[in-house]
Amino acid sequence: MAKIIDGKTISQQLKDELRQEVAQLKEQGKNCCLAVIQVGNDPASSVYVGNKKKACTYIGIESLSYELPEDTSEEELLALIAKLNEDKNVHGILCQLPLPKHMDEDKVIQAIDSKKDVDGFHPQNVGALVIGQEGFVSCTPAGIIELLHRSGVEIEGKHCVVIGRSNIVGKPMSLLMLRENATVTVCHSRTKNLPQICKEADILIVAIGKPQFITAEYVGEGAVVIDVGIHRDENNKLCGDVKFDEVEPFASAITPVPGGVGPMTIAMLMKNCVEAMKLYS
Ligand code: GUN
């Protein structure tokens, strides 16, 4: 029987700690503020943005909401970002992705002041992570490190296999595990012998984007399994990249979907906002 790594409870602890800290900072006259930009009305983005604003309210962070129409020009978006960069009362700027097709996502990300880049997507922050300097780290991988620490999973010296090499999850995840002194293997869609490699992992982090792809043949006895995926199965039930019922008996610890990695992402975004205010205002 695997230990269930409860991201819902752990993210709640983190949010409660932040809420206390934000209240103390308010007593010193410091008010934390996050600008949230959404262009267009992609339904999934609207849910994410709504959840982020809700978390701000819970913690006591002010959120400024910019809901721009789908046909907003890139120039207009860049002008808004420039204005928010200059605004001393704004500590974090979050521009929800994906952006409409007529916009250059890289250009928009680079326009955000790296000191306000609470998503950790700016090349300055990504580069800092690569060379071991301080900076904002992408929230999902940062949340996974927090989950592992708070669940008492030892990382140092362990073999960690990361499946996925995206800029938002796989790459920063691999770098963070390296920073934690794990031995890291990165796998992706072109990897040969994937089951054999995964089976050797002490810690298996799955960000593959395919529902219930990881079955028992990928998991060694006693592995810690972290599932980043979120999908709907044929019965419209939420599921991850891991076939939970099949893998759980072999794992020593495993994250469920929902209630594993997901809730940590928003908690880490809130943590980055508070950090931005403490460091740069
Ligand atoms: N779209 C999907 N995930 C994210 C995220 O973490 N941040 C932003 N800004 N957009 C996203």
PDB file of C-alpha atoms and ligand atoms in Angstrom:
ATOM      1  CA  MET A   1       0.000   0.000   0.000  1.00  0.00           C
ATOM      2  CA  ALA A   2       1.486   3.302  -1.083  1.00  0.00           C
ATOM      3  CA  LYS A   3       1.356   6.422   1.014  1.00  0.00           C
ATOM      4  CA  ILE A   4      -0.928   8.937  -0.694  1.00  0.00           C
ATOM      5  CA  ILE A   5       0.806  12.302  -1.070  1.00  0.00           C
ATOM      6  CA  ASP A   6      -2.024  14.687  -0.256  1.00  0.00           C
ATOM      7  CA  GLY A   7      -1.484  17.857  -2.270  1.00  0.00           C
ATOM      8  CA  LYS A   8      -4.770  19.321  -1.162  1.00  0.00           C
ATOM      9  CA  THR A   9      -3.812  19.283   2.520  1.00  0.00           C
ATOM     10  CA  ILE A  10      -0.199  20.319   1.902  1.00  0.00           C
ATOM     11  CA  SER A  11      -1.202  23.226  -0.366  1.00  0.00           C
ATOM     12  CA  GLN A  12      -3.711  24.337   2.267  1.00  0.00           C
ATOM     13  CA  GLN A  13      -0.936  24.393   4.900  1.00  0.00           C
ATOM     14  CA  LEU A  14       1.206  26.464   2.578  1.00  0.00           C
ATOM     15  CA  LYS A  15      -1.638  28.884   1.845  1.00  0.00           C
ATOM     16  CA  ASP A  16      -2.355  29.260   5.567  1.00  0.00           C
ATOM     17  CA  GLU A  17       1.317  30.039   6.254  1.00  0.00           C
ATOM     18  CA  LEU A  18       1.263  32.642   3.479  1.00  0.00           C
ATOM     19  CA  ARG A  19      -1.987  34.110   4.769  1.00  0.00           C
ATOM     20  CA  GLN A  20      -0.362  34.681   8.174  1.00  0.00           C
ATOM     21  CA  GLU A  21       2.726  36.208   6.629  1.00  0.00           C
ATOM     22  CA  VAL A  22       0.673  38.497   4.377  1.00  0.00           C
ATOM     23  CA  ALA A  23      -1.339  39.670   7.408  1.00  0.00           C
ATOM     24  CA  GLN A  24       1.903  40.531   9.248  1.00  0.00           C
ATOM     25  CA  LEU A  25       3.260  42.382   6.224  1.00  0.00           C
ATOM     26  CA  LYS A  26      -0.001  44.350   6.020  1.00  0.00           C
ATOM     27  CA  GLU A  27       0.545  45.535   9.580  1.00  0.00           C
ATOM     28  CA  GLN A  28       3.824  47.044   8.335  1.00  0.00           C
ATOM     29  CA  GLY A  29       1.874  48.812   5.583  1.00  0.00           C
ATOM     30  CA  LYS A  30       2.983  46.388   2.864  1.00  0.00           C
ATOM     31  CA  ASN A  31       0.223  45.216   0.557  1.00  0.00           C
ATOM     32  CA  CYS A  32       0.959  42.480  -1.948  1.00  0.00           C
ATOM     33  CA  CYS A  33      -0.599  42.830  -5.387  1.00  0.00           C
ATOM     34  CA  LEU A  34      -0.787  40.483  -8.398  1.00  0.00           C
ATOM     35  CA  ALA A  35      -1.896  41.616 -11.868  1.00  0.00           C
ATOM     36  CA  VAL A  36      -3.682  38.817 -13.736  1.00  0.00           C
ATOM     37  CA  ILE A  37      -4.031  39.165 -17.505  1.00  0.00           C
ATOM     38  CA  GLN A  38      -6.233  36.952 -19.664  1.00  0.00           C
ATOM     39  CA  VAL A  39      -6.583  37.506 -23.405  1.00  0.00           C
ATOM     40  CA  GLY A  40      -9.707  35.964 -24.926  1.00  0.00           C
ATOM     41  CA  ASN A  41     -11.986  33.561 -23.086  1.00  0.00           C
ATOM     42  CA  ASP A  42     -10.618  30.060 -23.433  1.00  0.00           C
ATOM     43  CA  PRO A  43     -12.788  28.129 -20.918  1.00  0.00           C
ATOM     44  CA  ALA A  44      -9.880  26.212 -19.318  1.00  0.00           C
ATOM     45  CA  SER A  45      -7.893  29.458 -18.903  1.00  0.00           C
ATOM     46  CA  SER A  46     -10.931  31.123 -17.325  1.00  0.00           C
ATOM     47  CA  VAL A  47     -11.100  28.315 -14.722  1.00  0.00           C
ATOM     48  CA  TYR A  48      -7.362  28.608 -13.934  1.00  0.00           C
ATOM     49  CA  VAL A  49      -7.485  32.395 -13.736  1.00  0.00           C
ATOM     50  CA  GLY A  50     -10.587  32.232 -11.512  1.00  0.00           C
ATOM     51  CA  ASN A  51      -8.823  29.814  -9.146  1.00  0.00           C
ATOM     52  CA  LYS A  52      -5.751  32.049  -8.995  1.00  0.00           C
ATOM     53  CA  LYS A  53      -7.843  35.088  -8.094  1.00  0.00           C
ATOM     54  CA  LYS A  54      -9.703  33.052  -5.458  1.00  0.00           C
ATOM     55  CA  ALA A  55      -6.398  32.011  -3.882  1.00  0.00           C
ATOM     56  CA  CYS A  56      -5.296  35.677  -3.824  1.00  0.00           C
ATOM     57  CA  THR A  57      -8.464  36.625  -1.942  1.00  0.00           C
ATOM     58  CA  TYR A  58      -7.953  33.799   0.578  1.00  0.00           C
ATOM     59  CA  ILE A  59      -4.353  34.779   1.297  1.00  0.00           C
ATOM     60  CA  GLY A  60      -4.960  38.528   1.335  1.00  0.00           C
ATOM     61  CA  ILE A  61      -3.161  39.370  -1.888  1.00  0.00           C
ATOM     62  CA  GLU A  62      -4.859  42.038  -3.964  1.00  0.00           C
ATOM     63  CA  SER A  63      -5.526  40.866  -7.519  1.00  0.00           C
ATOM     64  CA  LEU A  64      -5.969  43.256 -10.435  1.00  0.00           C
ATOM     65  CA  SER A  65      -7.898  41.664 -13.247  1.00  0.00           C
ATOM     66  CA  TYR A  66      -7.282  42.470 -16.923  1.00  0.00           C
ATOM     67  CA  GLU A  67      -9.667  40.596 -19.198  1.00  0.00           C
ATOM     68  CA  LEU A  68      -8.770  41.592 -22.746  1.00  0.00           C
ATOM     69  CA  PRO A  69     -10.742  40.631 -25.848  1.00  0.00           C
ATOM     70  CA  GLU A  70      -9.397  37.917 -28.182  1.00  0.00           C
ATOM     71  CA  ASP A  71      -8.634  40.488 -30.912  1.00  0.00           C
ATOM     72  CA  THR A  72      -6.413  42.655 -28.674  1.00  0.00           C
ATOM     73  CA  SER A  73      -3.235  43.531 -30.586  1.00  0.00           C
ATOM     74  CA  GLU A  74       0.154  42.392 -29.348  1.00  0.00           C
ATOM     75  CA  GLU A  75       1.113  46.056 -29.131  1.00  0.00           C
ATOM     76  CA  GLU A  76      -1.764  46.773 -26.744  1.00  0.00           C
ATOM     77  CA  LEU A  77      -0.828  43.812 -24.545  1.00  0.00           C
ATOM     78  CA  LEU A  78       2.824  44.911 -24.471  1.00  0.00           C
ATOM     79  CA  ALA A  79       1.725  48.444 -23.536  1.00  0.00           C
ATOM     80  CA  LEU A  80      -0.295  47.070 -20.611  1.00  0.00           C
ATOM     81  CA  ILE A  81       2.674  44.984 -19.439  1.00  0.00           C
ATOM     82  CA  ALA A  82       4.966  48.030 -19.700  1.00  0.00           C
ATOM     83  CA  LYS A  83       2.540  50.015 -17.537  1.00  0.00           C
ATOM     84  CA  LEU A  84       2.359  47.219 -14.924  1.00  0.00           C
ATOM     85  CA  ASN A  85       6.159  46.875 -14.938  1.00  0.00           C
ATOM     86  CA  GLU A  86       6.393  50.551 -13.924  1.00  0.00           C
ATOM     87  CA  ASP A  87       3.673  50.354 -11.272  1.00  0.00           C
ATOM     88  CA  LYS A  88       5.357  50.152  -7.855  1.00  0.00           C
ATOM     89  CA  ASN A  89       2.164  48.833  -6.267  1.00  0.00           C
ATOM     90  CA  VAL A  90       2.158  45.746  -8.515  1.00  0.00           C
ATOM     91  CA  HIS A  91       4.513  42.970  -7.371  1.00  0.00           C
ATOM     92  CA  GLY A  92       3.624  40.153  -9.735  1.00  0.00           C
ATOM     93  CA  ILE A  93       2.390  39.988 -13.340  1.00  0.00           C
ATOM     94  CA  LEU A  94       0.751  36.841 -14.607  1.00  0.00           C
ATOM     95  CA  CYS A  95      -0.234  36.561 -18.249  1.00  0.00           C
ATOM     96  CA  GLN A  96      -2.280  33.399 -18.687  1.00  0.00           C
ATOM     97  CA  LEU A  97      -1.136  31.121 -21.514  1.00  0.00           C
ATOM     98  CA  PRO A  98      -1.906  30.139 -24.205  1.00  0.00           C
ATOM     99  CA  LEU A  99      -2.208  33.513 -25.916  1.00  0.00           C
ATOM    100  CA  PRO A 100      -4.168  33.986 -29.145  1.00  0.00           C
ATOM    101  CA  LYS A 101      -2.324  32.814 -32.258  1.00  0.00           C
ATOM    102  CA  HIS A 102      -1.570  36.309 -33.560  1.00  0.00           C
ATOM    103  CA  MET A 103       0.667  36.971 -30.537  1.00  0.00           C
ATOM    104  CA  ASP A 104       4.288  35.957 -30.028  1.00  0.00           C
ATOM    105  CA  GLU A 105       4.261  34.237 -26.631  1.00  0.00           C
ATOM    106  CA  ASP A 106       8.040  34.447 -26.168  1.00  0.00           C
ATOM    107  CA  LYS A 107       8.012  38.180 -26.842  1.00  0.00           C
ATOM    108  CA  VAL A 108       5.215  38.711 -24.320  1.00  0.00           C
ATOM    109  CA  ILE A 109       6.949  36.634 -21.631  1.00  0.00           C
ATOM    110  CA  GLN A 110      10.189  38.561 -22.173  1.00  0.00           C
ATOM    111  CA  ALA A 111       8.351  41.867 -21.843  1.00  0.00           C
ATOM    112  CA  ILE A 112       7.451  41.108 -18.211  1.00  0.00           C
ATOM    113  CA  ASP A 113       9.981  42.509 -15.734  1.00  0.00           C
ATOM    114  CA  SER A 114      11.856  39.418 -14.496  1.00  0.00           C
ATOM    115  CA  LYS A 115      11.438  40.723 -10.932  1.00  0.00           C
ATOM    116  CA  LYS A 116       7.652  40.514 -11.394  1.00  0.00           C
ATOM    117  CA  ASP A 117       7.706  37.227 -13.352  1.00  0.00           C
ATOM    118  CA  VAL A 118       5.962  35.131 -10.696  1.00  0.00           C
ATOM    119  CA  ASP A 119       5.365  32.342 -13.260  1.00  0.00           C
ATOM    120  CA  GLY A 120       9.137  31.893 -13.599  1.00  0.00           C
ATOM    121  CA  PHE A 121       8.939  31.799 -17.414  1.00  0.00           C
ATOM    122  CA  HIS A 122      11.258  34.742 -18.229  1.00  0.00           C
ATOM    123  CA  PRO A 123      14.623  33.693 -19.750  1.00  0.00           C
ATOM    124  CA  GLN A 124      16.394  35.575 -16.923  1.00  0.00           C
ATOM    125  CA  ASN A 125      14.698  33.338 -14.328  1.00  0.00           C
ATOM    126  CA  VAL A 126      15.106  30.155 -16.388  1.00  0.00           C
ATOM    127  CA  GLY A 127      18.806  30.972 -16.851  1.00  0.00           C
ATOM    128  CA  ALA A 128      19.213  31.648 -13.125  1.00  0.00           C
ATOM    129  CA  LEU A 129      17.820  28.185 -12.392  1.00  0.00           C
ATOM    130  CA  VAL A 130      20.260  26.590 -14.843  1.00  0.00           C
ATOM    131  CA  ILE A 131      23.320  28.190 -13.213  1.00  0.00           C
ATOM    132  CA  GLY A 132      22.099  27.827  -9.637  1.00  0.00           C
ATOM    133  CA  GLN A 133      21.264  31.466  -8.933  1.00  0.00           C
ATOM    134  CA  GLU A 134      18.230  32.864  -7.122  1.00  0.00           C
ATOM    135  CA  GLY A 135      15.151  33.572  -9.225  1.00  0.00           C
ATOM    136  CA  PHE A 136      11.522  32.682  -9.680  1.00  0.00           C
ATOM    137  CA  VAL A 137      10.895  29.031 -10.525  1.00  0.00           C
ATOM    138  CA  SER A 138       7.984  27.694 -12.578  1.00  0.00           C
ATOM    139  CA  CYS A 139       5.188  26.924 -10.121  1.00  0.00           C
ATOM    140  CA  THR A 140       4.343  23.278 -10.941  1.00  0.00           C
ATOM    141  CA  PRO A 141       7.883  21.888 -10.578  1.00  0.00           C
ATOM    142  CA  ALA A 142       8.522  24.137  -7.555  1.00  0.00           C
ATOM    143  CA  GLY A 143       5.294  22.754  -6.059  1.00  0.00           C
ATOM    144  CA  ILE A 144       6.483  19.174  -6.615  1.00  0.00           C
ATOM    145  CA  ILE A 145       9.712  19.888  -4.690  1.00  0.00           C
ATOM    146  CA  GLU A 146       7.604  21.354  -1.866  1.00  0.00           C
ATOM    147  CA  LEU A 147       5.340  18.248  -1.915  1.00  0.00           C
ATOM    148  CA  LEU A 148       8.349  15.911  -1.706  1.00  0.00           C
ATOM    149  CA  HIS A 149       9.954  17.901   1.124  1.00  0.00           C
ATOM    150  CA  ARG A 150       6.771  18.150   3.144  1.00  0.00           C
ATOM    151  CA  SER A 151       6.031  14.431   2.645  1.00  0.00           C
ATOM    152  CA  GLY A 152       9.462  13.460   3.955  1.00  0.00           C
ATOM    153  CA  VAL A 153      10.683  11.976   0.651  1.00  0.00           C
ATOM    154  CA  GLU A 154      14.475  11.951   0.579  1.00  0.00           C
ATOM    155  CA  ILE A 155      15.832  13.198  -2.769  1.00  0.00           C
ATOM    156  CA  GLU A 156      19.612  13.384  -2.380  1.00  0.00           C
ATOM    157  CA  GLY A 157      21.430  10.595  -4.207  1.00  0.00           C
ATOM    158  CA  LYS A 158      18.199   9.086  -5.547  1.00  0.00           C
ATOM    159  CA  HIS A 159      17.636   8.253  -9.197  1.00  0.00           C
ATOM    160  CA  CYS A 160      14.908  10.557 -10.477  1.00  0.00           C
ATOM    161  CA  VAL A 161      13.357   9.903 -13.880  1.00  0.00           C
ATOM    162  CA  VAL A 162      11.405  12.829 -15.354  1.00  0.00           C
ATOM    163  CA  ILE A 163       9.156  12.065 -18.331  1.00  0.00           C
ATOM    164  CA  GLY A 164       8.531  15.236 -20.338  1.00  0.00           C
ATOM    165  CA  ARG A 165      10.788  18.091 -21.460  1.00  0.00           C
ATOM    166  CA  SER A 166       8.473  21.101 -21.646  1.00  0.00           C
ATOM    167  CA  ASN A 167       9.718  24.550 -20.655  1.00  0.00           C
ATOM    168  CA  ILE A 168       7.043  24.833 -17.969  1.00  0.00           C
ATOM    169  CA  VAL A 169       7.391  21.421 -16.279  1.00  0.00           C
ATOM    170  CA  GLY A 170       9.922  18.853 -17.541  1.00  0.00           C
ATOM    171  CA  LYS A 171      13.017  21.023 -17.999  1.00  0.00           C
ATOM    172  CA  PRO A 172      12.732  23.065 -14.776  1.00  0.00           C
ATOM    173  CA  MET A 173      11.751  19.878 -12.897  1.00  0.00           C
ATOM    174  CA  SER A 174      14.954  18.153 -14.009  1.00  0.00           C
ATOM    175  CA  LEU A 175      17.051  21.161 -12.970  1.00  0.00           C
ATOM    176  CA  LEU A 176      15.365  21.356  -9.576  1.00  0.00           C
ATOM    177  CA  MET A 177      15.959  17.657  -8.887  1.00  0.00           C
ATOM    178  CA  LEU A 178      19.595  18.160  -9.859  1.00  0.00           C
ATOM    179  CA  ARG A 179      19.763  21.088  -7.420  1.00  0.00           C
ATOM    180  CA  GLU A 180      18.428  18.665  -4.771  1.00  0.00           C
ATOM    181  CA  ASN A 181      21.350  16.341  -5.561  1.00  0.00           C
ATOM    182  CA  ALA A 182      19.326  13.639  -7.298  1.00  0.00           C
ATOM    183  CA  THR A 183      20.734  11.721 -10.239  1.00  0.00           C
ATOM    184  CA  VAL A 184      18.425  12.798 -13.044  1.00  0.00           C
ATOM    185  CA  THR A 185      17.323  11.084 -16.253  1.00  0.00           C
ATOM    186  CA  VAL A 186      15.079  13.040 -18.627  1.00  0.00           C
ATOM    187  CA  CYS A 187      12.841  11.022 -20.960  1.00  0.00           C
ATOM    188  CA  HIS A 188      10.556  12.230 -23.738  1.00  0.00           C
ATOM    189  CA  SER A 189       8.493  11.092 -26.700  1.00  0.00           C
ATOM    190  CA  ARG A 190      11.574   9.860 -28.626  1.00  0.00           C
ATOM    191  CA  THR A 191      13.091   7.908 -25.732  1.00  0.00           C
ATOM    192  CA  LYS A 192      13.748   4.252 -26.476  1.00  0.00           C
ATOM    193  CA  ASN A 193      13.108   1.565 -23.839  1.00  0.00           C
ATOM    194  CA  LEU A 194      10.957   3.909 -21.750  1.00  0.00           C
ATOM    195  CA  PRO A 195       9.503   1.185 -19.463  1.00  0.00           C
ATOM    196  CA  GLN A 196      12.964  -0.152 -18.568  1.00  0.00           C
ATOM    197  CA  ILE A 197      14.335   3.321 -17.758  1.00  0.00           C
ATOM    198  CA  CYS A 198      11.288   4.288 -15.703  1.00  0.00           C
ATOM    199  CA  LYS A 199      11.419   1.028 -13.778  1.00  0.00           C
ATOM    200  CA  GLU A 200      14.841   2.015 -12.435  1.00  0.00           C
ATOM    201  CA  ALA A 201      13.574   5.250 -10.916  1.00  0.00           C
ATOM    202  CA  ASP A 202      13.454   5.835  -7.170  1.00  0.00           C
ATOM    203  CA  ILE A 203      11.357   8.899  -7.948  1.00  0.00           C
ATOM    204  CA  LEU A 204       9.307   8.919 -11.152  1.00  0.00           C
ATOM    205  CA  ILE A 205       7.868  12.273 -12.245  1.00  0.00           C
ATOM    206  CA  VAL A 206       5.359  11.940 -15.058  1.00  0.00           C
ATOM    207  CA  ALA A 207       4.484  14.962 -17.225  1.00  0.00           C
ATOM    208  CA  ILE A 208       3.753  13.188 -20.453  1.00  0.00           C
ATOM    209  CA  GLY A 209       0.300  14.584 -21.272  1.00  0.00           C
ATOM    210  CA  LYS A 210      -1.328  11.240 -22.096  1.00  0.00           C
ATOM    211  CA  PRO A 211      -4.154   9.884 -19.942  1.00  0.00           C
ATOM    212  CA  GLN A 212      -3.243   6.817 -17.845  1.00  0.00           C
ATOM    213  CA  PHE A 213      -0.182   6.096 -19.965  1.00  0.00           C
ATOM    214  CA  ILE A 214       2.014   4.864 -17.104  1.00  0.00           C
ATOM    215  CA  THR A 215       1.080   1.329 -16.114  1.00  0.00           C
ATOM    216  CA  ALA A 216       2.645  -1.134 -13.659  1.00  0.00           C
ATOM    217  CA  GLU A 217       5.331  -2.168 -16.173  1.00  0.00           C
ATOM    218  CA  TYR A 218       6.895   1.318 -15.830  1.00  0.00           C
ATOM    219  CA  VAL A 219       7.159   1.341 -12.046  1.00  0.00           C
ATOM    220  CA  GLY A 220       9.721  -0.372  -9.841  1.00  0.00           C
ATOM    221  CA  GLU A 221       8.858  -1.740  -6.424  1.00  0.00           C
ATOM    222  CA  GLY A 222       8.905   1.044  -3.821  1.00  0.00           C
ATOM    223  CA  ALA A 223       9.159   3.981  -6.226  1.00  0.00           C
ATOM    224  CA  VAL A 224       7.731   7.404  -5.426  1.00  0.00           C
ATOM    225  CA  VAL A 225       5.377   8.366  -8.277  1.00  0.00           C
ATOM    226  CA  ILE A 226       4.426  11.978  -9.022  1.00  0.00           C
ATOM    227  CA  ASP A 227       1.673  12.510 -11.602  1.00  0.00           C
ATOM    228  CA  VAL A 228       1.524  15.935 -13.258  1.00  0.00           C
ATOM    229  CA  GLY A 229      -1.185  15.064 -15.809  1.00  0.00           C
ATOM    230  CA  ILE A 230      -4.828  16.009 -15.616  1.00  0.00           C
ATOM    231  CA  HIS A 231      -7.387  14.678 -18.091  1.00  0.00           C
ATOM    232  CA  ARG A 232     -10.972  13.471 -18.314  1.00  0.00           C
ATOM    233  CA  ASP A 233     -11.426   9.733 -18.872  1.00  0.00           C
ATOM    234  CA  GLU A 234     -14.158   8.132 -20.991  1.00  0.00           C
ATOM    235  CA  ASN A 235     -16.597   8.533 -18.074  1.00  0.00           C
ATOM    236  CA  ASN A 236     -15.711  12.236 -17.729  1.00  0.00           C
ATOM    237  CA  LYS A 237     -13.872  11.484 -14.472  1.00  0.00           C
ATOM    238  CA  LEU A 238     -10.587  13.291 -13.771  1.00  0.00           C
ATOM    239  CA  CYS A 239      -7.482  11.147 -14.209  1.00  0.00           C
ATOM    240  CA  GLY A 240      -3.744  11.643 -14.556  1.00  0.00           C
ATOM    241  CA  ASP A 241      -0.921  10.369 -16.767  1.00  0.00           C
ATOM    242  CA  VAL A 242      -0.593   7.394 -14.398  1.00  0.00           C
ATOM    243  CA  LYS A 243      -2.967   4.441 -14.173  1.00  0.00           C
ATOM    244  CA  PHE A 244      -3.367   4.977 -10.446  1.00  0.00           C
ATOM    245  CA  ASP A 245      -5.105   1.726  -9.419  1.00  0.00           C
ATOM    246  CA  GLU A 246      -2.572  -0.397 -11.260  1.00  0.00           C
ATOM    247  CA  VAL A 247       0.559   1.478 -10.109  1.00  0.00           C
ATOM    248  CA  GLU A 248      -0.359   2.267  -6.501  1.00  0.00           C
ATOM    249  CA  PRO A 249       0.300  -1.281  -5.132  1.00  0.00           C
ATOM    250  CA  PHE A 250       3.931  -1.126  -6.339  1.00  0.00           C
ATOM    251  CA  ALA A 251       4.717   2.438  -5.250  1.00  0.00           C
ATOM    252  CA  SER A 252       5.879   3.511  -1.797  1.00  0.00           C
ATOM    253  CA  ALA A 253       4.181   6.886  -2.277  1.00  0.00           C
ATOM    254  CA  ILE A 254       2.027   8.369  -5.037  1.00  0.00           C
ATOM    255  CA  THR A 255       0.127  11.577  -5.831  1.00  0.00           C
ATOM    256  CA  PRO A 256      -3.566  11.236  -6.687  1.00  0.00           C
ATOM    257  CA  VAL A 257      -5.361  13.120  -9.488  1.00  0.00           C
ATOM    258  CA  PRO A 258      -7.132  15.297  -8.542  1.00  0.00           C
ATOM    259  CA  GLY A 259      -5.660  16.455  -5.227  1.00  0.00           C
ATOM    260  CA  GLY A 260      -1.949  15.839  -5.861  1.00  0.00           C
ATOM    261  CA  VAL A 261       0.256  18.184  -7.869  1.00  0.00           C
ATOM    262  CA  GLY A 262      -2.552  20.470  -9.137  1.00  0.00           C
ATOM    263  CA  PRO A 263      -3.335  22.395  -5.946  1.00  0.00           C
ATOM    264  CA  MET A 264       0.380  23.000  -5.314  1.00  0.00           C
ATOM    265  CA  THR A 265       0.806  25.034  -8.519  1.00  0.00           C
ATOM    266  CA  ILE A 266      -1.437  27.867  -7.357  1.00  0.00           C
ATOM    267  CA  ALA A 267      -0.010  27.802  -3.836  1.00  0.00           C
ATOM    268  CA  MET A 268       3.491  28.259  -5.284  1.00  0.00           C
ATOM    269  CA  LEU A 269       2.294  31.140  -7.460  1.00  0.00           C
ATOM    270  CA  MET A 270       1.064  32.837  -4.290  1.00  0.00           C
ATOM    271  CA  LYS A 271       4.412  32.130  -2.616  1.00  0.00           C
ATOM    272  CA  ASN A 272       6.251  33.706  -5.566  1.00  0.00           C
ATOM    273  CA  CYS A 273       4.055  36.839  -5.300  1.00  0.00           C
ATOM    274  CA  VAL A 274       4.815  37.289  -1.611  1.00  0.00           C
ATOM    275  CA  GLU A 275       8.503  36.664  -2.354  1.00  0.00           C
ATOM    276  CA  ALA A 276       8.436  39.293  -5.152  1.00  0.00           C
ATOM    277  CA  MET A 277       7.078  41.876  -2.751  1.00  0.00           C
ATOM    278  CA  LYS A 278       9.583  41.017   0.005  1.00  0.00           C
ATOM    279  CA  LEU A 279      12.564  41.049  -2.341  1.00  0.00           C
ATOM    280  CA  TYR A 280      11.840  43.931  -4.674  1.00  0.00           C
ATOM    281  CA  SER A 281       9.527  46.502  -3.080  1.00  0.00           C
TER     282      SER A 281
HETATM  283  N1  GUN B   1      -1.187  28.082 -18.731  1.00  0.00           N
HETATM  284  C1  GUN B   1      -1.097  26.823 -18.251  1.00  0.00           C
HETATM  285  N2  GUN B   1      -0.357  26.810 -17.116  1.00  0.00           N
HETATM  286  C2  GUN B   1       0.023  28.075 -16.899  1.00  0.00           C
HETATM  287  C3  GUN B   1       0.796  28.708 -15.877  1.00  0.00           C
HETATM  288  O1  GUN B   1       1.312  28.084 -14.943  1.00  0.00           O
HETATM  289  N3  GUN B   1       0.954  30.053 -16.002  1.00  0.00           N
HETATM  290  C4  GUN B   1       0.427  30.760 -17.015  1.00  0.00           C
HETATM  291  N4  GUN B   1       0.656  32.071 -17.047  1.00  0.00           N
HETATM  292  N5  GUN B   1      -0.299  30.215 -17.977  1.00  0.00           N
HETATM  293  C5  GUN B   1      -0.494  28.875 -17.907  1.00  0.00           C
END
